[in-house]
Amino acid sequence: MSVQNLVSQDDPFQDEGDLLGDDEDVGSQSNYIHIRIQQRNGRKTLTILEGLSKDYNLKKILKVFKKNFACNGTLVEHEEFGEIIQLQGDHRQKIASFLIEEGIPKATIKVHGF
Amino acid sequence: MASEEPLFDPSLKKKKKKKQVAFSEDPLGADADPTTPAPAEITNGDVDMGPATVHEQMKQKNGDSMGNDIELEEPKMKEEDDFKAMFGDLKKKKKKKEIPMDLPEDGSGASTPVTSKADAPAASEDLDFSELKKKKKSSKKKVDLEAFEKELGESNAKEGVEDDGDHLEDIDEAELGDDPFARGGDAPTGTDTGSEPWLGSDRDYTYPELLHRFYNQLHAVNPSLLNSSGKRYTIAPPSIHREGNKKTIFANVTDICKRMRRPPEHVIQYLFSEMGTTGSVDGAGRLVIKGRFQQKQVENVLRRYIVEYVTCKTCKSPDTLLTKENRIFFTSCESCGSRRSVSTIKSGFQAQVGRRSKNKTG
C-alpha cells in the first residue's frame, strides 16, 4: 500500500514547477498590482494598471472600468510588463477600491503617484 | 498647565503619567500594528498594549476612569493650542495637524513629522518640535518635583515593609534620573510591585495581571523605553516652484537628501518613477521635473520614500544607512542594528505621451 502511494506521484515537485512556470516574473518583486498615474498635457492624466494576474479577463475588466468610471481606456501589450490597462483620467483610488471589493488582497495593490 | 496645578494636586502622579502617554504617542503608534489607528484611544481603553499597562495600573489604582479620560484629552488640547499659536491664522493647516496627533495613519514615526513639513513653510523654514517640547518639559518638571518629593516620602515609608528589590530600583532610577517624568511615573509602579492584587488572596493570577506586572517592571528598570519618542524626524519642506508652464523646480532636493542621508540620485529616481515623469538636475543643484506638481504632491511622494527607504521597519528610527551590495540595496539601522533589503525602484510601464515623432530614436 504505502509503496503504491509513493509510486503514484511520480514527480513531487510537479505542482510547484507549474506554479513557477505560470508566473511570468519570478524572482523580481513582482506579484504586486501597480496602479500608476502619468501626466499628460494640461490637467489630463492617464491611469495605468499593471500586474493583474493573467487569470482575469482584462478585456472584461476594462469594459467594467470604462463603464463605471465613465472614461475611455485601452489594453496595451508590453513585452516586459504583460497586458496593461490604461485609462483616461485619474482613477487610481477607484481602481484600488474596485479591486479590493473583488477580493484582491489589499497588500498586493500598490498605488503610486502623488 | 501651570494654572491648573493646584487643582490636580491630589492626583499629581496620574497627571504626569497622562502627559507621558500623550507624548509617547509616536512610539506607541510605531509599536502598534500599522493598520490600527489612534494609539491614544487604545491607551485609554483596556487593550493590553505596551506602555498602556502602566497607565492602566494607575487607572486601577485610582479607580476613576472618567478623570483619566479628561486628563488625557487635556494635554492634547494643549498641544493643539500650541500648534495654533505656532501657525497663527493657518486654520486649514492646523486641521491637517490634528490628524497625525490623533492617529499616525501608517504608524511610522516618519509620517507624522513630515506632516509638519507642510505647515512649516509659512511659519518657519525648519520647524522643530523641540521648542514645544521644552516648554512642556519645564512645566512638567515643576509638577514633578512636588510629586517626586511626595513619592519619596511614600516610598521611604514603605521601604521598611518592602523587599530590597524595590529599593534598588529607586536608586537606579535616581541615578539614571535625567528624565524627570520617567522617574516620577515609575516610582509608584516600583512600590506597587509589592502589592499585587493576587497576593492577598488564594486565587491564581490572571494573564493580564501578569502582563501588567511585566510592563511595570520593565519600565521601572528601563525608564528610557517610554521616552524614546523624544526626537522627532523633521525635514525641511520641499520648495517647489514652477518654471514656465510645464516644468516644476524642486529647489532643495540636495538639502533634503542630505537630511535623509540618501544619495540624491536614488531619491530623484524614486521621485521620477513615482510621479511618472522625467527631468534633470540643473546647474544650481535644483531638480527640474517635467509636468506640473504642487508642493503637497511632491511631499506625499517624499513621505512615501521615507517610509520605504529611510525609516527602519523594526524600530522606526530614521537613522539608517542605504548601501548597495551586488545590485541589491540594503538599509541598515544605526539604532537597532537591523538590516533588510529594500526593493529596487522600478518605474514600470510608461505610456506614450506627447508626439510620437519626438520619441523616435531610430
Short mmCIF file of C-alpha atoms in Angstrom, two decimals:
data_model
loop_
_atom_site.label_atom_id
_atom_site.label_comp_id
_atom_site.label_asym_id
_atom_site.label_seq_id
_atom_site.Cartn_x
_atom_site.Cartn_y
_atom_site.Cartn_z
CA MET A 1 0.00 0.00 0.00
CA SER A 2 2.50 2.52 1.13
CA VAL A 3 4.77 1.72 -1.75
CA GLN A 4 1.88 2.21 -4.08
CA ASN A 5 1.30 5.62 -2.61
CA LEU A 6 4.85 6.61 -3.16
CA VAL A 7 4.90 5.41 -6.71
CA SER A 8 1.67 7.04 -7.73
CA GLN A 9 3.17 10.50 -7.51
CA ASP A 10 5.98 10.39 -9.99
CA ASP A 11 7.08 13.97 -9.65
CA PRO A 12 6.59 15.50 -6.23
CA PHE A 13 7.57 18.92 -7.48
CA GLN A 14 5.26 18.92 -10.40
CA ASP A 15 2.79 21.34 -8.94
CA GLU A 16 5.36 23.77 -7.79
CA GLY A 17 7.12 23.69 -11.08
CA ASP A 18 3.92 24.59 -12.78
CA LEU A 19 3.32 27.42 -10.40
CA LEU A 20 6.70 28.88 -11.09
CA GLY A 21 6.23 28.41 -14.79
CA ASP A 22 2.98 30.29 -14.72
CA ASP A 23 4.44 33.24 -13.02
CA GLU A 24 5.95 35.41 -15.66
CA ASP A 25 8.11 37.36 -13.30
CA VAL A 26 9.67 35.06 -10.79
CA GLY A 27 12.42 36.50 -8.68
CA SER A 28 11.59 40.09 -9.30
CA GLN A 29 9.40 41.54 -6.56
CA SER A 30 6.51 41.02 -8.79
CA ASN A 31 3.17 39.94 -7.72
CA TYR A 32 2.14 43.41 -6.83
CA ILE A 33 -0.52 45.14 -8.79
CA HIS A 34 0.69 48.60 -9.61
CA ILE A 35 -1.59 51.50 -10.22
CA ARG A 36 0.26 54.46 -11.59
CA ILE A 37 -0.56 57.84 -12.90
CA GLN A 38 1.01 59.77 -15.67
CA GLN A 39 0.53 63.38 -16.54
CA ARG A 40 -0.48 64.41 -19.98
CA ASN A 41 -0.85 67.90 -21.27
CA GLY A 42 -2.77 70.31 -19.13
CA ARG A 43 -4.65 68.71 -16.33
CA LYS A 44 -5.16 65.49 -18.17
CA THR A 45 -3.81 62.29 -16.78
CA LEU A 46 -3.57 58.62 -17.56
CA THR A 47 -4.05 55.82 -15.09
CA ILE A 48 -2.03 52.71 -15.69
CA LEU A 49 -2.91 49.40 -14.14
CA GLU A 50 -0.27 46.76 -14.46
CA GLY A 51 0.46 43.42 -12.90
CA LEU A 52 -3.03 41.98 -12.90
CA SER A 53 -2.97 38.21 -13.00
CA LYS A 54 -3.48 36.68 -16.38
CA ASP A 55 -6.27 34.58 -14.96
CA TYR A 56 -8.55 37.54 -15.26
CA ASN A 57 -10.09 38.57 -18.45
CA LEU A 58 -8.63 42.02 -18.80
CA LYS A 59 -10.91 42.87 -21.65
CA LYS A 60 -13.94 42.45 -19.47
CA ILE A 61 -12.38 44.28 -16.61
CA LEU A 62 -11.57 47.15 -18.91
CA LYS A 63 -15.13 47.21 -20.06
CA VAL A 64 -16.37 47.48 -16.49
CA PHE A 65 -13.86 50.19 -15.74
CA LYS A 66 -14.87 52.20 -18.72
CA LYS A 67 -18.50 51.92 -17.83
CA ASN A 68 -18.11 52.61 -14.12
CA PHE A 69 -15.62 55.39 -14.31
CA ALA A 70 -17.08 56.95 -17.41
CA CYS A 71 -13.81 57.16 -19.22
CA ASN A 72 -12.10 55.64 -22.17
CA GLY A 73 -9.33 53.18 -21.91
CA THR A 74 -7.32 50.64 -23.73
CA LEU A 75 -5.36 47.45 -23.33
CA VAL A 76 -1.68 47.74 -24.05
CA GLU A 77 0.56 44.79 -24.63
CA HIS A 78 4.07 45.10 -23.29
CA GLU A 79 6.77 42.51 -23.54
CA GLU A 80 8.06 43.09 -20.04
CA PHE A 81 5.00 44.04 -18.08
CA GLY A 82 2.42 41.98 -19.88
CA GLU A 83 -1.01 43.33 -20.51
CA ILE A 84 -1.72 46.73 -19.15
CA ILE A 85 -4.95 48.59 -18.70
CA GLN A 86 -4.68 52.23 -19.48
CA LEU A 87 -7.47 54.60 -18.60
CA GLN A 88 -8.00 58.24 -19.26
CA GLY A 89 -8.11 60.35 -16.15
CA ASP A 90 -7.11 59.74 -12.59
CA HIS A 91 -8.92 56.65 -11.39
CA ARG A 92 -6.35 55.26 -9.03
CA GLN A 93 -8.46 55.23 -5.90
CA LYS A 94 -11.47 53.93 -7.74
CA ILE A 95 -9.49 51.12 -9.29
CA ALA A 96 -7.98 50.22 -5.96
CA SER A 97 -11.31 50.07 -4.21
CA PHE A 98 -12.78 48.10 -7.08
CA LEU A 99 -10.02 45.52 -6.90
CA ILE A 100 -10.31 45.24 -3.16
CA GLU A 101 -14.03 44.79 -3.44
CA GLU A 102 -13.47 41.99 -5.89
CA GLY A 103 -11.43 40.18 -3.31
CA ILE A 104 -7.88 41.02 -4.25
CA PRO A 105 -5.82 41.36 -1.10
CA LYS A 106 -5.07 44.94 -0.32
CA ALA A 107 -1.45 44.24 0.44
CA THR A 108 -0.75 43.31 -3.14
CA ILE A 109 -2.06 46.54 -4.55
CA LYS A 110 0.35 49.41 -4.79
CA VAL A 111 -0.92 52.82 -5.68
CA HIS A 112 1.80 55.08 -6.96
CA GLY A 113 1.91 58.70 -7.83
CA PHE A 114 1.45 61.88 -5.90
CA MET B 1 -1.00 73.61 32.55
CA ALA B 2 0.65 75.57 35.27
CA SER B 3 -2.54 77.29 36.23
CA GLU B 4 -4.25 74.01 36.87
CA GLU B 5 -1.60 72.63 39.10
CA PRO B 6 -3.31 73.14 42.41
CA LEU B 7 -6.48 71.73 41.00
CA PHE B 8 -4.94 68.40 40.27
CA ASP B 9 -2.77 68.25 43.28
CA PRO B 10 -4.08 65.03 44.77
CA SER B 11 -3.67 63.15 41.54
CA LEU B 12 -0.42 64.66 40.52
CA LYS B 13 1.20 61.39 39.76
CA LYS B 14 -1.56 60.41 37.49
CA LYS B 15 -1.46 63.61 35.60
CA LYS B 16 2.15 63.22 34.90
CA LYS B 17 1.53 59.82 33.59
CA LYS B 18 -1.07 61.09 31.29
CA LYS B 19 1.23 63.59 29.79
CA GLN B 20 3.71 60.96 29.19
CA VAL B 21 1.22 58.98 27.27
CA ALA B 22 0.34 61.88 25.12
CA PHE B 23 3.95 62.36 24.48
CA SER B 24 4.92 58.87 23.65
CA GLU B 25 2.18 58.63 21.14
CA ASP B 26 4.65 58.31 18.41
CA PRO B 27 6.43 55.18 19.50
CA LEU B 28 3.17 53.76 20.54
CA GLY B 29 1.97 54.10 17.03
CA ALA B 30 5.19 52.57 15.95
CA ASP B 31 4.73 49.64 18.23
CA ALA B 32 1.22 49.12 17.17
CA ASP B 33 0.24 47.43 14.03
CA PRO B 34 0.43 49.94 11.24
CA THR B 35 -3.17 49.34 10.38
CA THR B 36 -4.54 50.10 13.80
CA PRO B 37 -5.09 53.78 14.19
CA ALA B 38 -5.49 56.03 17.18
CA PRO B 39 -3.00 54.87 19.74
CA ALA B 40 -4.38 57.35 22.18
CA GLU B 41 -7.69 55.60 22.21
CA ILE B 42 -6.03 52.31 22.72
CA THR B 43 -4.07 53.61 25.60
CA ASN B 44 -7.23 54.74 27.16
CA GLY B 45 -9.10 51.54 26.69
CA ASP B 46 -8.49 48.18 28.20
CA VAL B 47 -6.37 46.73 25.47
CA ASP B 48 -3.21 45.19 26.79
CA MET B 49 -0.56 47.03 24.95
CA GLY B 50 2.91 48.07 25.81
CA PRO B 51 3.11 51.20 27.84
CA ALA B 52 -0.60 51.28 28.25
CA THR B 53 -0.42 48.80 31.02
CA VAL B 54 1.37 51.04 33.39
CA HIS B 55 -1.16 53.60 32.72
CA GLU B 56 -3.88 51.11 33.31
CA GLN B 57 -2.36 50.14 36.52
CA MET B 58 -2.56 53.69 37.59
CA LYS B 59 -6.10 53.75 36.49
CA GLN B 60 -6.97 50.75 38.54
CA LYS B 61 -5.26 52.22 41.49
CA ASN B 62 -7.04 55.47 41.30
CA GLY B 63 -10.24 53.92 40.22
CA ASP B 64 -11.73 56.81 38.29
CA SER B 65 -11.58 56.28 34.61
CA MET B 66 -13.57 59.41 33.97
CA GLY B 67 -10.90 61.61 35.37
CA ASN B 68 -8.42 59.80 33.26
CA ASP B 69 -10.25 60.48 30.10
CA ILE B 70 -10.48 64.12 30.73
CA GLU B 71 -6.92 64.43 31.64
CA LEU B 72 -5.75 62.52 28.68
CA GLU B 73 -7.68 64.84 26.50
CA GLU B 74 -6.27 67.87 28.12
CA PRO B 75 -2.64 67.80 27.12
CA LYS B 76 -3.70 67.03 23.65
CA MET B 77 -5.83 70.09 23.55
CA LYS B 78 -2.96 71.96 24.91
CA GLU B 79 -0.77 70.73 22.17
CA GLU B 80 -3.25 71.76 19.60
CA ASP B 81 -3.37 75.17 21.13
CA ASP B 82 0.33 75.34 20.85
CA PHE B 83 0.13 74.49 17.23
CA LYS B 84 -2.46 77.08 16.72
CA ALA B 85 -0.25 79.61 18.30
CA MET B 86 2.59 78.49 16.15
CA PHE B 87 0.85 78.67 12.90
CA GLY B 88 -1.29 81.58 13.73
CA ASP B 89 -4.05 82.03 11.25
CA LEU B 90 -3.39 78.99 9.11
CA LYS B 91 -6.60 77.34 10.03
CA LYS B 92 -6.62 74.82 7.29
CA LYS B 93 -3.15 73.71 8.06
CA LYS B 94 -3.96 73.42 11.68
CA LYS B 95 -6.66 71.00 10.84
CA LYS B 96 -4.19 68.88 8.99
CA LYS B 97 -2.02 68.97 12.00
CA GLU B 98 -4.57 67.30 14.14
CA ILE B 99 -4.60 64.19 12.13
CA PRO B 100 -1.14 62.98 12.88
CA MET B 101 -1.55 63.81 16.51
CA ASP B 102 -4.57 61.61 16.83
CA LEU B 103 -3.65 58.80 14.55
CA PRO B 104 -0.38 58.35 12.77
CA GLU B 105 -2.01 56.71 9.83
CA ASP B 106 0.72 54.47 8.75
CA GLY B 107 2.11 54.14 12.16
CA SER B 108 5.57 55.24 11.32
CA GLY B 109 7.50 57.85 13.10
CA ALA B 110 8.37 59.44 9.85
CA SER B 111 4.96 60.14 8.54
CA THR B 112 3.95 62.42 11.34
CA PRO B 113 6.88 64.71 11.35
CA VAL B 114 6.75 65.12 7.67
CA THR B 115 3.30 66.48 8.01
CA SER B 116 4.84 69.26 9.92
CA LYS B 117 6.73 70.00 6.81
CA ALA B 118 3.57 71.11 5.17
CA ASP B 119 2.93 73.70 7.75
CA ALA B 120 6.44 74.80 8.18
CA PRO B 121 6.88 76.98 5.14
CA ALA B 122 4.50 79.54 6.45
CA ALA B 123 5.81 79.52 9.97
CA SER B 124 9.49 78.92 9.59
CA GLU B 125 11.86 77.22 7.26
CA ASP B 126 12.72 74.39 9.53
CA LEU B 127 10.08 73.60 12.03
CA ASP B 128 11.18 71.71 15.05
CA PHE B 129 9.17 70.37 17.85
CA SER B 130 11.95 70.88 20.26
CA GLU B 131 10.70 74.24 21.31
CA LEU B 132 7.28 72.94 22.05
CA LYS B 133 8.71 70.04 23.88
CA LYS B 134 10.98 72.08 26.01
CA LYS B 135 8.10 74.18 27.12
CA LYS B 136 6.13 71.20 28.18
CA LYS B 137 9.01 69.57 29.84
CA SER B 138 9.73 72.50 32.04
CA SER B 139 6.19 72.68 33.26
CA LYS B 140 6.32 69.01 33.88
CA LYS B 141 9.44 69.32 35.87
CA LYS B 142 7.78 71.72 38.21
CA VAL B 143 4.96 69.35 38.75
CA ASP B 144 7.41 66.59 39.08
CA LEU B 145 9.40 67.99 41.86
CA GLU B 146 6.43 68.12 44.13
CA ALA B 147 5.26 64.70 43.18
CA PHE B 148 8.71 63.38 43.46
CA GLU B 149 9.10 64.54 46.98
CA LYS B 150 5.77 63.14 47.89
CA GLU B 151 6.65 59.84 46.39
CA LEU B 152 9.96 59.82 48.08
CA GLY B 153 8.22 60.14 51.36
CA GLU B 154 5.84 57.39 50.43
CA SER B 155 8.46 55.02 49.27
CA ASN B 156 10.58 55.73 52.29
CA ALA B 157 7.67 54.87 54.46
CA LYS B 158 7.03 51.72 52.52
CA GLU B 159 10.58 50.65 52.18
CA GLY B 160 10.74 49.16 55.56
CA VAL B 161 7.97 46.79 54.62
CA GLU B 162 9.11 46.02 51.14
CA ASP B 163 11.95 43.93 49.91
CA ASP B 164 15.24 45.27 48.73
CA GLY B 165 14.49 44.98 45.06
CA ASP B 166 12.29 48.00 45.05
CA HIS B 167 14.80 49.94 46.94
CA LEU B 168 17.40 49.15 44.38
CA GLU B 169 15.11 50.18 41.62
CA ASP B 170 14.61 53.52 43.23
CA ILE B 171 18.28 54.10 43.39
CA ASP B 172 18.75 53.05 39.85
CA GLU B 173 16.20 55.47 38.67
CA ALA B 174 17.68 58.22 40.69
CA GLU B 175 20.96 57.59 39.00
CA LEU B 176 19.50 57.47 35.57
CA GLY B 177 17.31 60.33 36.55
CA ASP B 178 17.96 62.63 33.61
CA ASP B 179 14.40 62.09 32.63
CA PRO B 180 12.08 63.59 35.15
CA PHE B 181 8.81 62.18 34.04
CA ALA B 182 10.06 58.69 33.67
CA ARG B 183 11.27 58.79 37.17
CA GLY B 184 8.10 60.17 38.57
CA GLY B 185 5.94 57.76 36.68
CA ASP B 186 7.88 54.69 37.54
CA ALA B 187 8.42 55.23 41.18
CA PRO B 188 4.87 54.35 42.08
CA THR B 189 4.98 51.26 39.94
CA GLY B 190 8.12 50.24 41.70
CA THR B 191 6.45 50.50 45.05
CA ASP B 192 3.45 48.88 43.53
CA THR B 193 5.10 45.58 42.80
CA GLY B 194 4.89 44.58 46.39
CA SER B 195 1.13 44.90 46.46
CA GLU B 196 -0.04 42.83 43.53
CA PRO B 197 -3.74 42.08 43.67
CA TRP B 198 -3.31 38.33 43.95
CA LEU B 199 -1.05 38.50 46.95
CA GLY B 200 -3.82 38.87 49.43
CA SER B 201 -5.96 36.06 48.13
CA ASP B 202 -5.60 32.41 47.27
CA ARG B 203 -6.54 32.74 43.64
CA ASP B 204 -4.23 32.32 40.70
CA TYR B 205 -3.00 35.38 38.92
CA THR B 206 -4.55 36.09 35.58
CA TYR B 207 -2.68 36.71 32.40
CA PRO B 208 -3.49 40.43 32.18
CA GLU B 209 -2.31 40.91 35.72
CA LEU B 210 0.97 39.27 34.98
CA LEU B 211 1.24 41.37 31.88
CA HIS B 212 0.78 44.49 33.94
CA ARG B 213 3.42 43.29 36.28
CA PHE B 214 5.79 42.61 33.45
CA TYR B 215 5.39 46.02 31.93
CA ASN B 216 5.60 47.73 35.26
CA GLN B 217 8.89 46.13 36.00
CA LEU B 218 10.13 46.61 32.50
CA HIS B 219 9.50 50.30 32.62
CA ALA B 220 10.75 50.59 36.13
CA VAL B 221 14.08 49.15 35.15
CA ASN B 222 14.31 50.84 31.76
CA PRO B 223 12.75 54.24 32.08
CA SER B 224 14.15 55.22 28.74
CA LEU B 225 11.80 52.85 26.96
CA LEU B 226 8.86 55.12 27.50
CA ASN B 227 10.53 58.30 26.46
CA SER B 228 12.44 57.33 23.37
CA SER B 229 9.91 59.40 21.48
CA GLY B 230 11.90 62.47 22.28
CA LYS B 231 13.37 63.28 18.94
CA ARG B 232 11.15 63.71 16.02
CA TYR B 233 12.22 63.37 12.49
CA THR B 234 11.87 66.61 10.66
CA ILE B 235 12.82 67.64 7.21
CA ALA B 236 12.60 70.97 5.56
CA PRO B 237 9.58 71.15 3.30
CA PRO B 238 10.28 70.75 -0.38
CA SER B 239 10.36 74.11 -2.05
CA ILE B 240 8.53 73.84 -5.31
CA HIS B 241 8.43 76.48 -7.99
CA ARG B 242 7.02 76.47 -11.43
CA GLU B 243 9.28 77.05 -14.33
CA GLY B 244 7.36 78.13 -17.34
CA ASN B 245 4.21 76.24 -17.97
CA LYS B 246 5.23 72.65 -17.96
CA LYS B 247 8.15 72.29 -15.67
CA THR B 248 8.43 72.25 -11.92
CA ILE B 249 11.52 73.09 -9.97
CA PHE B 250 12.30 71.32 -6.77
CA ALA B 251 14.91 73.58 -5.28
CA ASN B 252 16.08 71.90 -2.11
CA VAL B 253 16.49 68.31 -3.20
CA THR B 254 20.10 68.17 -2.19
CA ASP B 255 19.23 69.60 1.18
CA ILE B 256 16.57 67.04 1.80
CA CYS B 257 18.72 64.22 0.55
CA LYS B 258 21.44 65.27 2.91
CA ARG B 259 18.97 65.33 5.72
CA MET B 260 17.78 61.85 4.91
CA ARG B 261 21.32 60.75 4.22
CA ARG B 262 20.42 59.25 0.90
CA PRO B 263 22.16 59.70 -2.42
CA PRO B 264 20.27 62.31 -4.44
CA GLU B 265 20.23 60.03 -7.46
CA HIS B 266 18.28 57.45 -5.54
CA VAL B 267 15.76 59.96 -4.29
CA ILE B 268 15.41 61.53 -7.70
CA GLN B 269 14.97 58.19 -9.34
CA TYR B 270 12.23 57.37 -6.91
CA LEU B 271 10.54 60.71 -7.45
CA PHE B 272 10.54 60.28 -11.18
CA SER B 273 9.29 56.74 -11.14
CA GLU B 274 6.54 57.54 -8.69
CA MET B 275 5.39 60.63 -10.48
CA GLY B 276 5.69 59.05 -13.86
CA THR B 277 7.78 61.80 -15.36
CA THR B 278 11.32 62.65 -16.20
CA GLY B 279 13.53 65.58 -15.50
CA SER B 280 17.02 66.71 -14.80
CA VAL B 281 19.22 68.42 -12.28
CA ASP B 282 20.23 71.91 -13.25
CA GLY B 283 23.45 73.74 -12.56
CA ALA B 284 22.43 75.01 -9.15
CA GLY B 285 21.62 71.54 -7.91
CA ARG B 286 17.91 72.03 -8.33
CA LEU B 287 15.73 69.34 -9.75
CA VAL B 288 13.72 70.19 -12.80
CA ILE B 289 10.69 67.96 -13.12
CA LYS B 290 8.63 67.75 -16.22
CA GLY B 291 4.99 68.34 -15.54
CA ARG B 292 3.11 70.39 -13.01
CA PHE B 293 3.37 69.36 -9.43
CA GLN B 294 2.34 71.04 -6.27
CA GLN B 295 4.30 71.06 -3.11
CA LYS B 296 1.81 68.79 -1.45
CA GLN B 297 2.17 66.20 -4.13
CA VAL B 298 5.92 66.14 -4.01
CA GLU B 299 5.72 65.97 -0.28
CA ASN B 300 3.47 62.96 -0.45
CA VAL B 301 5.92 61.17 -2.62
CA LEU B 302 8.78 62.11 -0.34
CA ARG B 303 6.87 60.83 2.61
CA ARG B 304 6.42 57.52 0.93
CA TYR B 305 10.08 57.46 0.12
CA ILE B 306 10.90 57.96 3.75
CA VAL B 307 8.58 55.22 4.83
CA GLU B 308 10.01 52.83 2.35
CA TYR B 309 13.68 53.66 2.26
CA VAL B 310 14.57 55.69 5.30
CA THR B 311 12.76 54.54 8.40
CA CYS B 312 13.77 51.29 9.95
CA LYS B 313 10.90 48.89 9.77
CA THR B 314 11.83 47.34 13.08
CA CYS B 315 12.35 50.30 15.33
CA LYS B 316 11.00 53.15 13.19
CA SER B 317 14.18 55.09 13.61
CA PRO B 318 15.25 57.25 10.70
CA ASP B 319 18.91 56.64 11.43
CA THR B 320 19.53 54.20 8.67
CA LEU B 321 22.13 53.76 6.01
CA LEU B 322 21.49 52.70 2.47
CA THR B 323 24.15 50.53 0.92
CA LYS B 324 24.32 48.69 -2.31
CA GLU B 325 25.65 45.17 -2.50
CA ASN B 326 25.54 43.04 -5.58
CA ARG B 327 22.97 45.27 -7.18
CA ILE B 328 20.68 44.99 -4.20
CA PHE B 329 20.04 47.87 -1.85
CA PHE B 330 20.15 47.25 1.85
CA THR B 331 19.21 49.55 4.66
CA SER B 332 20.92 49.01 7.96
CA CYS B 333 19.59 50.68 11.03
CA GLU B 334 22.05 52.50 13.20
CA SER B 335 20.00 52.45 16.33
CA CYS B 336 18.79 48.87 16.43
CA GLY B 337 21.20 47.24 14.02
CA SER B 338 18.60 45.56 11.89
CA ARG B 339 19.30 45.14 8.23
CA ARG B 340 16.96 44.48 5.41
CA SER B 341 16.89 44.64 1.69
CA VAL B 342 14.73 47.25 0.08
CA SER B 343 13.01 46.94 -3.22
CA THR B 344 14.66 48.45 -6.21
CA ILE B 345 12.99 51.36 -7.85
CA LYS B 346 11.05 50.33 -10.88
CA SER B 347 9.27 52.83 -12.97
CA GLY B 348 7.08 50.25 -14.64
CA PHE B 349 5.17 50.83 -17.77
CA GLN B 350 5.19 54.30 -19.19
CA ALA B 351 2.52 55.20 -21.62
CA GLN B 352 3.20 57.12 -24.75
CA VAL B 353 2.53 60.75 -24.02
CA GLY B 354 3.04 63.56 -26.44
CA ARG B 355 4.07 63.40 -30.01
CA ARG B 356 5.42 60.15 -31.26
CA SER B 357 7.82 61.78 -33.61
CA LYS B 358 9.68 63.25 -30.67
CA ASN B 359 10.24 59.86 -29.14
CA LYS B 360 11.57 58.29 -32.25
CA THR B 361 15.14 57.23 -31.73
CA GLY B 362 15.93 55.02 -34.61
#
